[in-house]
Coordinates of C-alpha atoms and ligand atoms in Angstrom, one line a residue:
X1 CA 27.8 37.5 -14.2
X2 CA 28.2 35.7 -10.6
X3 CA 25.5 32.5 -9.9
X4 CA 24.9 31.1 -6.9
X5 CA 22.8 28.6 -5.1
X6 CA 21.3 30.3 -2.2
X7 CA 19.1 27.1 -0.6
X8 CA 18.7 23.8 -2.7
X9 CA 15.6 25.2 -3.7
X10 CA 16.6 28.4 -4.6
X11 CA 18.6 30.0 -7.7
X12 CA 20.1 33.2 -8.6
X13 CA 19.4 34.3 -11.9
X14 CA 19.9 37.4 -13.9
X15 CA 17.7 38.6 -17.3
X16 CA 19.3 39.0 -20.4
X17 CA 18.3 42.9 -21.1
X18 CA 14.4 43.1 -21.6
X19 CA 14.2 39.6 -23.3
X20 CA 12.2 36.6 -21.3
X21 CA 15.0 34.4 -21.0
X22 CA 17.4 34.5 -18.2
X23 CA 20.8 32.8 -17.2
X24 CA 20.2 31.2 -14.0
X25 CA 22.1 28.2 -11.8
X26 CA 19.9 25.0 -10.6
X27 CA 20.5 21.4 -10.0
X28 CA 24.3 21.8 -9.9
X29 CA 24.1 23.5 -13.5
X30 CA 24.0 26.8 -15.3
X31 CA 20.8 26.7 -17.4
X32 CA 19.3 29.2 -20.0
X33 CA 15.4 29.7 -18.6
X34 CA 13.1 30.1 -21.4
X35 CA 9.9 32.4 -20.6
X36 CA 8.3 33.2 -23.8
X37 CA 5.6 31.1 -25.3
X38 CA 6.8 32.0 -28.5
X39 CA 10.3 31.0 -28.0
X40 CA 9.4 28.0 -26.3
X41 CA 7.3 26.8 -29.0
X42 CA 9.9 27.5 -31.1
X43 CA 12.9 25.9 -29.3
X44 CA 10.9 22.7 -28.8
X45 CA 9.9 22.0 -32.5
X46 CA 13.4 22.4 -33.8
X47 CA 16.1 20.3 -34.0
X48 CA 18.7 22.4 -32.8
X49 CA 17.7 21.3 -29.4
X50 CA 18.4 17.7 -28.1
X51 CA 16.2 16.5 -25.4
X52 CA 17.9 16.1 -22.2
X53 CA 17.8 15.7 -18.8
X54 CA 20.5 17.0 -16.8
X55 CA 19.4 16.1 -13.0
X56 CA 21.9 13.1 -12.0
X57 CA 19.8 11.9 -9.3
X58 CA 16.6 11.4 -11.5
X59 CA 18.6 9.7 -14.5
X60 CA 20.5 7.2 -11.8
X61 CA 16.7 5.7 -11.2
X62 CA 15.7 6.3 -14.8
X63 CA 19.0 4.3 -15.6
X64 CA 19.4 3.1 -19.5
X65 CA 15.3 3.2 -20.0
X66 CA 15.7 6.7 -21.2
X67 CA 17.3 5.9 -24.1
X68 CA 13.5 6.0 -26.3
X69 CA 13.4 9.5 -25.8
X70 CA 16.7 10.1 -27.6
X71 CA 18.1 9.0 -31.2
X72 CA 18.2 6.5 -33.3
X73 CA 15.0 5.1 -30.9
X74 CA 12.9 7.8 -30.7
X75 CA 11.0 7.8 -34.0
X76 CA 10.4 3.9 -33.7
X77 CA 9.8 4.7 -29.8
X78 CA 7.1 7.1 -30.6
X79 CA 5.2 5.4 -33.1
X80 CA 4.8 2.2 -31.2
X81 CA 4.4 3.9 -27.7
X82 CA 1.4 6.3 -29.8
X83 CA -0.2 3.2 -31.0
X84 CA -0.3 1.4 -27.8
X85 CA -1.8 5.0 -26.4
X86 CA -4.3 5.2 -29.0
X87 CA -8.3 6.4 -27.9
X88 CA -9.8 3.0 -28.8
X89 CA -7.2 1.2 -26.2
X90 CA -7.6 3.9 -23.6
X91 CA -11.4 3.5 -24.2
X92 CA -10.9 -0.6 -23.5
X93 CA -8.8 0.0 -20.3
X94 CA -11.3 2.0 -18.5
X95 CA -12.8 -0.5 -16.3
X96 CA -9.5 -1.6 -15.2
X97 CA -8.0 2.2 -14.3
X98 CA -11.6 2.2 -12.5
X99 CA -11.6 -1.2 -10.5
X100 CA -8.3 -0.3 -8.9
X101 CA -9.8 3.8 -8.2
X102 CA -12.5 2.2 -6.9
X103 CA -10.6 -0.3 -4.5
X104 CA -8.3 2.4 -3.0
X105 CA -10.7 5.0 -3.1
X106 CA -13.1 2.7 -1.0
X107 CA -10.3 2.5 1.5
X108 CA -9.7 6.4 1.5
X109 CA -13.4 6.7 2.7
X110 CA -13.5 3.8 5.4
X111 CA -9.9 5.3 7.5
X112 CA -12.2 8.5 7.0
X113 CA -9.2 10.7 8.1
X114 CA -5.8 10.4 6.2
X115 CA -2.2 11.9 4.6
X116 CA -2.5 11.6 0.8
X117 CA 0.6 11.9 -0.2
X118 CA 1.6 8.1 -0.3
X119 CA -1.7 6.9 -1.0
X120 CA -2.0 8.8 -4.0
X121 CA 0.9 8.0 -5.6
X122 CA 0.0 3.9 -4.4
X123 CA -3.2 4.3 -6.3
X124 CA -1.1 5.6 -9.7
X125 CA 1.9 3.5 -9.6
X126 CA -0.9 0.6 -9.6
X127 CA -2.2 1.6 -12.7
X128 CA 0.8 2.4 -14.5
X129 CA 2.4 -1.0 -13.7
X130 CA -0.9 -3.4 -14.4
X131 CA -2.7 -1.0 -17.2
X132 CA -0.4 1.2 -18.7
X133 CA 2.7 -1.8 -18.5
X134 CA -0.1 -4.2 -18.4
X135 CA 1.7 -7.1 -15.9
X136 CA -0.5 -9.4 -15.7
X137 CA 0.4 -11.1 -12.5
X138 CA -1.0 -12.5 -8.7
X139 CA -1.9 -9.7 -6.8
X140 CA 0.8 -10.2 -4.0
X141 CA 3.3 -10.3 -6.7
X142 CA 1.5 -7.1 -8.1
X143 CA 1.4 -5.6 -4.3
X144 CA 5.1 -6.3 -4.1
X145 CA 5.9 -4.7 -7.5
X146 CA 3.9 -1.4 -6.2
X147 CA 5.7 -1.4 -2.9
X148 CA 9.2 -1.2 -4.7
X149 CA 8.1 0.9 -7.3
X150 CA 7.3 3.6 -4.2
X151 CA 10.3 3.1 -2.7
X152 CA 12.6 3.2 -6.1
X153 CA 10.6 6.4 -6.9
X154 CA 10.9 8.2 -3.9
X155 CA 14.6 8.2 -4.7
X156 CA 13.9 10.7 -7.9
X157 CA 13.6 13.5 -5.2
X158 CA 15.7 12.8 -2.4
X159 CA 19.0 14.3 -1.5
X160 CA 21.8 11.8 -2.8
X161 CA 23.3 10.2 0.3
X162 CA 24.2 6.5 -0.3
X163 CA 24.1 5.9 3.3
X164 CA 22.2 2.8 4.9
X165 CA 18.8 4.1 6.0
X166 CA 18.5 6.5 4.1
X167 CA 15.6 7.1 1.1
X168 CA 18.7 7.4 -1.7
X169 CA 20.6 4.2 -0.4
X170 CA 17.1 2.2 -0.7
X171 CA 16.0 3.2 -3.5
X172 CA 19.6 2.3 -5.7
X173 CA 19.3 -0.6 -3.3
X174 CA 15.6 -1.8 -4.2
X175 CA 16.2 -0.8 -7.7
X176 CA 17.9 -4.1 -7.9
X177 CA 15.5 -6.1 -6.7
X178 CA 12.6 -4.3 -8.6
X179 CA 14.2 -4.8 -12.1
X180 CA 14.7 -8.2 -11.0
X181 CA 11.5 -8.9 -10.4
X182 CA 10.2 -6.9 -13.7
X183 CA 12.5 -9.5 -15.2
X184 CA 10.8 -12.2 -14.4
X185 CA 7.5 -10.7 -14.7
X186 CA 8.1 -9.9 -18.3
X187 CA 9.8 -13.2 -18.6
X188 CA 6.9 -15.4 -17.3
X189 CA 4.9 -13.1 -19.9
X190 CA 6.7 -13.6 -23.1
X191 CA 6.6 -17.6 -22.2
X192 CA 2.7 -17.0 -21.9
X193 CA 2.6 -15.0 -25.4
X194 CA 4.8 -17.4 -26.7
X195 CA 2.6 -20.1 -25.9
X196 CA 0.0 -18.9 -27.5
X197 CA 2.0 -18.0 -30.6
X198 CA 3.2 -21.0 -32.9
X199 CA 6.0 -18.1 -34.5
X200 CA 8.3 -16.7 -31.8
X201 CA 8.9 -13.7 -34.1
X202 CA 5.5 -12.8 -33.8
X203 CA 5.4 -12.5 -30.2
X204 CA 6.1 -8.8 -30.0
X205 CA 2.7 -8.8 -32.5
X206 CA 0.7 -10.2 -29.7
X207 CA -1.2 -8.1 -27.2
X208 CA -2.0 -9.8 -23.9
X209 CA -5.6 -10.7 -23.4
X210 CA -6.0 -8.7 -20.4
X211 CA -5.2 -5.0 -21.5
X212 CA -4.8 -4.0 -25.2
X213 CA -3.2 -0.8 -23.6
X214 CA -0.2 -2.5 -23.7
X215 CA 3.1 -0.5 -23.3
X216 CA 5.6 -3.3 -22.6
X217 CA 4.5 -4.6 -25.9
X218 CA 5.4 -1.5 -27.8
X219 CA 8.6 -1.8 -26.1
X220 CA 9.2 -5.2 -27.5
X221 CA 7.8 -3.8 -31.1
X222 CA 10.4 -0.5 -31.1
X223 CA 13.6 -3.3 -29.9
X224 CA 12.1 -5.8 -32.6
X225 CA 11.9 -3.1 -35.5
X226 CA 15.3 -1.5 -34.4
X227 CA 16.7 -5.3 -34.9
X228 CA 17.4 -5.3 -31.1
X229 CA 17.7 -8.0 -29.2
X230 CA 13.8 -7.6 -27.2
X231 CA 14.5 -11.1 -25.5
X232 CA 17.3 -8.8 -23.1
X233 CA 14.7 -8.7 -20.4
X234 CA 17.2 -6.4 -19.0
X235 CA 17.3 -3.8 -21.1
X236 CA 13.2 -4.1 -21.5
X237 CA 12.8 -4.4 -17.6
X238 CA 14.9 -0.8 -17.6
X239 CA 12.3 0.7 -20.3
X240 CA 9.4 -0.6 -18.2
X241 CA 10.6 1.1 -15.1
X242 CA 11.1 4.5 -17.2
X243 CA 7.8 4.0 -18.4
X244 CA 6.2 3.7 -15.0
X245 CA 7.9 6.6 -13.5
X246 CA 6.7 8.5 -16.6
X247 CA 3.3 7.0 -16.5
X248 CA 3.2 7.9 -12.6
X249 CA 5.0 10.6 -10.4
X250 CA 3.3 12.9 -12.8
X251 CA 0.0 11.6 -12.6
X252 CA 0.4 11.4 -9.2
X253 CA 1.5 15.1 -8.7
X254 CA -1.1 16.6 -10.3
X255 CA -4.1 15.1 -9.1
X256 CA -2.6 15.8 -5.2
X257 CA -2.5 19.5 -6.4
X258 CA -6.1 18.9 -7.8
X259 CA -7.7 17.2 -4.5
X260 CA -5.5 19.8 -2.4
X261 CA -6.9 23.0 -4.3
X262 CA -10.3 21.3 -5.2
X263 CA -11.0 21.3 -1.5
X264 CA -9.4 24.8 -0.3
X265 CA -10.8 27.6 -3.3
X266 CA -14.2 28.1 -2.2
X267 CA -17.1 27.0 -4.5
X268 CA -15.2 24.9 -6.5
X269 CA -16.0 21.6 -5.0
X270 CA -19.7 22.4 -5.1
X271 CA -19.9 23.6 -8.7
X272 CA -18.4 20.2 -9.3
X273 CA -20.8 18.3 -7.0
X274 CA -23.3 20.2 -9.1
X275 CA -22.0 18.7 -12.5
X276 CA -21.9 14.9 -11.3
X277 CA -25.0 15.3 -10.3
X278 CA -26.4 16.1 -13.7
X279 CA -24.0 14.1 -14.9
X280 CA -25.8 11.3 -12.9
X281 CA -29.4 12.2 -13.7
X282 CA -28.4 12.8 -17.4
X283 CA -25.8 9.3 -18.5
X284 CA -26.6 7.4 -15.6
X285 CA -24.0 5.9 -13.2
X286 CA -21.4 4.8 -15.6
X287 CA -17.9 6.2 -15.8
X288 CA -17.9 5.4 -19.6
X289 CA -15.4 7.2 -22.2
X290 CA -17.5 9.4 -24.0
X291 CA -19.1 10.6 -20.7
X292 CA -15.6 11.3 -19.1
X293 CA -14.6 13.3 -22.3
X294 CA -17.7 15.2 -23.3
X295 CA -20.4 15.7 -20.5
X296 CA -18.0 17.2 -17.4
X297 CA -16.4 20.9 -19.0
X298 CA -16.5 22.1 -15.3
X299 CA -14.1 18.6 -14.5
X300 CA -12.2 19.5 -17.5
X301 CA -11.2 23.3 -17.0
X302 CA -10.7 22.6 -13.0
X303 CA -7.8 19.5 -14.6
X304 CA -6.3 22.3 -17.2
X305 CA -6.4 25.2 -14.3
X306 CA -4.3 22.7 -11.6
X307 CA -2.0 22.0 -14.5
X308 CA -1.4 25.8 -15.3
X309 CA -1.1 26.8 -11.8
X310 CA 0.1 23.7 -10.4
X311 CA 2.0 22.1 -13.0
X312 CA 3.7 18.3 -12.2
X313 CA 7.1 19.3 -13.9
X314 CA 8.1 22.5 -13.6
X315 CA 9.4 22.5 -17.1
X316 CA 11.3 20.7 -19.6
X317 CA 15.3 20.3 -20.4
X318 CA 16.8 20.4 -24.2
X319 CA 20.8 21.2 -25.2
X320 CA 21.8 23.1 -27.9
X321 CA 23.2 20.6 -30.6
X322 CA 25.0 23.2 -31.9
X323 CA 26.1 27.2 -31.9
X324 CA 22.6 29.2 -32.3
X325 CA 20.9 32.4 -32.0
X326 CA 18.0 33.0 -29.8
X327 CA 15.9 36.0 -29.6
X328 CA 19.3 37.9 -30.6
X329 CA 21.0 35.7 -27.8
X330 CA 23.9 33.4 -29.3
X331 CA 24.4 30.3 -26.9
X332 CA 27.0 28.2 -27.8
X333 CA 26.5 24.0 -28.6
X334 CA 25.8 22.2 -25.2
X335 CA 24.6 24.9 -23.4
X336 CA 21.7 23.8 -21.3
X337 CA 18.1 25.3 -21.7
X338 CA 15.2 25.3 -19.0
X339 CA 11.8 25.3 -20.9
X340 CA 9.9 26.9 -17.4
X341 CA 6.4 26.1 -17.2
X342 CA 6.0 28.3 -14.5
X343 CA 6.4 31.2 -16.7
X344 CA 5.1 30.0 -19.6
X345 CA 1.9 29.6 -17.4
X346 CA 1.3 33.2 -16.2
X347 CA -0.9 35.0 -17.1
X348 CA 0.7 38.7 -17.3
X349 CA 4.5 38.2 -18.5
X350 CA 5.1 42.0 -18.0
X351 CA 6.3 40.7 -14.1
X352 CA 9.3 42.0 -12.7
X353 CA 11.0 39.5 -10.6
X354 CA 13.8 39.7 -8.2
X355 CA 16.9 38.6 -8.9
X356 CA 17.2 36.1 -6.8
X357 CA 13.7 33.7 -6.8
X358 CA 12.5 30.6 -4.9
X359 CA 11.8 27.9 -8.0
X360 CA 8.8 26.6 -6.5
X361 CA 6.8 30.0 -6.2
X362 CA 4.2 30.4 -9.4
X363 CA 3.9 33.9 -10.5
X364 CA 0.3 33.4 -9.9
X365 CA 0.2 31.1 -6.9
X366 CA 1.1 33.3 -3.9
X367 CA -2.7 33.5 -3.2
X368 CA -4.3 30.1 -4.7
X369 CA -7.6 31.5 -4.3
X370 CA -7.4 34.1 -6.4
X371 CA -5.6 32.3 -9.5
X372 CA -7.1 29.4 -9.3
X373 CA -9.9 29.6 -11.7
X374 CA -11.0 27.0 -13.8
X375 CA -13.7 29.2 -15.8
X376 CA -11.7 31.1 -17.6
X377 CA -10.9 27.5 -19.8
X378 CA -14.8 27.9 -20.0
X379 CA -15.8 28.9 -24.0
X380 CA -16.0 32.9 -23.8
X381 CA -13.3 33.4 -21.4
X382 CA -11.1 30.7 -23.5
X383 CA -9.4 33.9 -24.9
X384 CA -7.9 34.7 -21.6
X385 CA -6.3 31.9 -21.1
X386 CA -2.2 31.3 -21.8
X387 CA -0.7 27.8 -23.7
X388 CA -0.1 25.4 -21.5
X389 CA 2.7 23.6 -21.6
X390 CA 2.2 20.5 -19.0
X391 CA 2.4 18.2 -21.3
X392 CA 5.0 19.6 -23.5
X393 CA 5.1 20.0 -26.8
X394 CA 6.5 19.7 -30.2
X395 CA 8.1 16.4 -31.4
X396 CA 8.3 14.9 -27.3
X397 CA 5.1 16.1 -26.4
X398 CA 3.3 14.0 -24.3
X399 CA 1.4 10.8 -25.8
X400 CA 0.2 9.9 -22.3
X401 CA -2.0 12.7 -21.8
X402 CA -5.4 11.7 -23.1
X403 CA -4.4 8.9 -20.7
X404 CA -3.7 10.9 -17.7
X405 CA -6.1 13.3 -18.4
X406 CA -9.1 10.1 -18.2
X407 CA -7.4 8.6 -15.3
X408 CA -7.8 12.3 -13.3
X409 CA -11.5 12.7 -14.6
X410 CA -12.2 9.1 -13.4
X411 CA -10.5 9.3 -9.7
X412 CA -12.1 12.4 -9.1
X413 CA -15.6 11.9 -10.4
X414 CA -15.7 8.5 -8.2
X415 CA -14.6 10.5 -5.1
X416 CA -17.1 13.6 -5.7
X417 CA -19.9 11.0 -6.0
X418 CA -19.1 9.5 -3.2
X419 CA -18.4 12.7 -0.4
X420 CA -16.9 15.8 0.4
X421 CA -13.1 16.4 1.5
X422 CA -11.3 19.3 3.6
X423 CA -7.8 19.4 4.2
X424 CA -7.2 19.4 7.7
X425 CA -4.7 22.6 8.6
X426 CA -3.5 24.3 11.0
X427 CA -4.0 28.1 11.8
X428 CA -5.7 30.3 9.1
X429 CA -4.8 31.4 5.3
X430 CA -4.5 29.6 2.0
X431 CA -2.3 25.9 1.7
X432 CA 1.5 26.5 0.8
X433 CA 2.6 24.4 -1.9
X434 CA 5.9 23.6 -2.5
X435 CA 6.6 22.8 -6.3
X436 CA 10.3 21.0 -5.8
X437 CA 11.3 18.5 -5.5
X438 CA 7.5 17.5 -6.3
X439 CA 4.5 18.9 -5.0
X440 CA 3.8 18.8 -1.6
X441 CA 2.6 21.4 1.2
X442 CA 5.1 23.6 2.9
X443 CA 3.0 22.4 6.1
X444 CA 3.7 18.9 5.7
X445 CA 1.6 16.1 4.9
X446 CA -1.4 16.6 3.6
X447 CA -4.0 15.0 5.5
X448 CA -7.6 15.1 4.3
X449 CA -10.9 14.5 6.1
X450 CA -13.3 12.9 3.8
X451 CA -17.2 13.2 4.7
X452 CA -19.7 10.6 3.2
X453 CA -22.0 12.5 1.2
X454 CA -23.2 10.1 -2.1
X455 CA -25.0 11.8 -5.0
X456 CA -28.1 10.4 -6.1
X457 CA -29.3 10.2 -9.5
X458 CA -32.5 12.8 -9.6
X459 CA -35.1 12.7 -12.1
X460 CA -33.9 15.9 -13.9
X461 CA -31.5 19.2 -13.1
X462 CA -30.9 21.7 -15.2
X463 CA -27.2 23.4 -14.7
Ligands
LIG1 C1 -0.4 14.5 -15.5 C2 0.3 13.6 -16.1 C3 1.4 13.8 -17.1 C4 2.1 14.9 -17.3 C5 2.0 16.3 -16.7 C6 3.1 14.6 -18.4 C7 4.0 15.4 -18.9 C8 4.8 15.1 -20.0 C9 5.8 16.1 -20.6 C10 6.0 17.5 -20.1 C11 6.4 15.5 -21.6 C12 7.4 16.1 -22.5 C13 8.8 15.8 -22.1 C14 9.8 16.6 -22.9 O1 9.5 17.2 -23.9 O2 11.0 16.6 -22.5 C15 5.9 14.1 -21.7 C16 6.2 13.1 -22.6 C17 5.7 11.9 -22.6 N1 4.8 11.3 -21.7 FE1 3.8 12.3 -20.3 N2 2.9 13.3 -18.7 C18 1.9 12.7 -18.0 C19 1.4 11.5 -18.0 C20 1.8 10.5 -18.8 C21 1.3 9.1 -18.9 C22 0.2 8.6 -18.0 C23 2.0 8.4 -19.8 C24 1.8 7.0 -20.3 C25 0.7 6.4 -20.2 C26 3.0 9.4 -20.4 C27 3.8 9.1 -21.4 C28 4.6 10.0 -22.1 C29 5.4 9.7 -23.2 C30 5.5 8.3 -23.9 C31 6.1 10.9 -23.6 C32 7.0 11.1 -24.8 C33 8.5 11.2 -24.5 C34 9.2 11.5 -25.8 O3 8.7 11.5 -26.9 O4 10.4 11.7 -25.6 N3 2.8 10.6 -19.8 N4 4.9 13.9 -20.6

């Protein structure tokens, strides 16, 4: 069986017999694609399967901070990381996720006309670094912190020339100075906890005063439990850029998706109008925790429908730890599996493909405006609709979800309280996206035109 690699974003791939897994050749590697829900499930609950991730460029900007996902830390990793992430912190870090929505959002509507792309992902890496790390620093420090973040970032998806000038060569380059600066930041923060703590051992205990969501702290917990050294602001400033990444591209990717499809499948935007509004005349003005999780199910299926259709990873790595069997398959130890989301997410898997595919191109996405349908998450129609697997699943499912999932709800409800927004295109038909390296439109930027339109609490709509 020949592979090839047709375009960068292209791979050949052949099925094994009738099965839903095929052999197929991406990012420089031969990978076993996994397109069963059942199988999936199955391969990511087991430990058979190490968690890996086999693209070179993304681990040389990762660096060492991926080690909590793999043994002996991931067990400490998990419980500490899951405490930090727990409801009653994601409840208390509200009102900061919303000050700094607020702030850019506010600048999205004065420029009126803009490219989201960048500003987006300003407006996450923000959050991850001051709530979700919770660096509690002087806003030019924290401007600084963003702007490098951005830059480092933007390396996870660019080709890998280490040539001055270009995107790969300045982000290896401002890596350095980022995790230098993360140093000191966690430095000047530990002196601050340790001030405030008569027993330096007790330090990783202490939550800063500003954020209980505090990630960097669970960081120092796992190092402390695992009788690390957790003063090596290295190795900690290395696990606090992972955790930012994490915490961000993702984020970031998904809710351009959401404002892209939001504002080209007709009626959507309005149905949603039509649910802040009640939302408004119902709770009131406030963007509070239980309103954001119980009183918007049209907000809620629109999120779980741009994840399906419009997922942020395409899917998920894992290497076979040793010689197994898979649907009647053998694959020998080490051979690399592709858990695709883009399969797992459609809804008919009786397709036929061809043998050679484009990665980015959803089975169901080639017209957006007839996929796209966030009522069928909607109670009765629940049935319909396939697992999703955005957030993974099994023992490295995501513990950031809940998290994402508010931060979404809250960007979005601020915006479609305050106006309306098209995407400015040219000529006719639906918006192209382009799911690799991350999501973007085939066009180019996507530039948005925002028109002032704020809803009004009224004495009392029915829905
Ligand atoms: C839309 C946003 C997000 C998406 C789509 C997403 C997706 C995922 C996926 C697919 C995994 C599983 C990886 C694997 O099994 O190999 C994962 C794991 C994880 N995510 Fe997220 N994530 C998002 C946001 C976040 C945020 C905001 C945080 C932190 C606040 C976060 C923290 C984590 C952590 C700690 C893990 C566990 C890793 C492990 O146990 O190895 N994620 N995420």
């Amino acid at each position: 069986m020949k592979f090839m690699c047709r375009r960068s974003r292209t791979y050949a791939k052949e099925r094994y017999g009738k099965s839903s897994i095929f052999r197929a050749f991406l990012f420089g590697h031969e990978f076993v694609v996994i397109g069963s829900v059942h199988l999936a499930k199955k391969i990511l609950s087991q430990d058979d399967f190490e968690w890996d991730l086999p693209v070179d460029t993304i681990m040389q900007i990762f660096g060492n901070g991926i080690e909590g996902s793999k043994q002996p830390y991931h067990p400490v990793f998990r419980k500490s990381m899951g405490s930090a992430l727990n409801p009653v912190n994601l409840k208390l870090s509200l009102p900061a996720v919303q000050a700094i929505f607020e702030k850019h959002l506010s600048h999205w509507l004065e420029v009126g006309v803009m490219a989201i792309d960048q500003p987006i992902r300003a407006m996450v890496v923000e959050v991850a670094l001051s709530v979700v790390a919770n660096l509690n620093v002087h806003d030019s420090i924290m401007q600084r912190l963003c702007s490098l973040a951005l830059s480092v970032q933007k390396g996870l998806v660019s080709v890998p020339l280490n040539i001055p000038g270009t995107t790969w060569y300045n982000a290896l380059k401002l890596r350095k100075s980022y995790i230098a600066l993360l140093k000191s930041v966690i430095g000047m923060e530990l002196e601050m906890r340790k001030e405030m703590n008569i027993e330096l051992e007790s330090i990783t205990k202490v939550t800063s005063p500003s954020c209980p969501l505090d990630t960097t702290k669970a960081i120092l917990e796992e190092y402390a439990e695992m009788k690390r050294d957790w003063t090596n602001l290295d190795a900690i400033a290395e696990r606090v850029l992972t955790n930012v990444v994490g915490a961000s591209e993702t984020t970031g990717s998904a809710l351009f998706a959401l404002l892209v499809a939001i504002s080209s499948v007709p009626g959507i935007m309005e149905k949603l109008r039509e649910e802040q509004e009640h939302v408004l005349s119902t709770y009131g003005a406030e963007l509070s925790y239980e309103v954001l999780n119980q009183h918007m199910p049209f907000l809620d299926s629109t999120i779980r429908e741009g994840s399906r259709v419009l997922p942020s990873t395409q899917g998920i790595f894992r290497k076979a730890g040793k010689d197994v069997v898979v649907d009647g398959i053998p694959l020998t130890k080490g051979t690399k599996l592709l858990i695709s989301f883009n399969l797992l997410h459609a809804l008919d898997d009786n397709f036929e493909w061809d043998p050679c595919m484009t990665v980015p191109t959803h089975v169901d996405i080639k017209d957006l405006a007839s996929s796209f349908k966030p009522e069928r998450w909607l109670d009765d129609s629940a049935t319909k609709a396939p697992s999703l697997f955005s957030f993974g699943y099994g023992p490295h499912s995501c513990l950031g979800m809940r998290f994402a999932i508010l931060e979404m709800k809250m960007a979005l409800c601020i915006l479609l309280r305050k106006g309306t927004w098209d995407l400015i295109r040219h000529g006719q038909g639906a918006p192209e996206f382009v799911l690799l390296p991350n999501i973007h439109l085939a066009s180019g930027p996507a530039v948005i035109r925002i028109h002032r339109s704020p809803l009004v609490k009224k004495e009392s709509i029915a829905l």
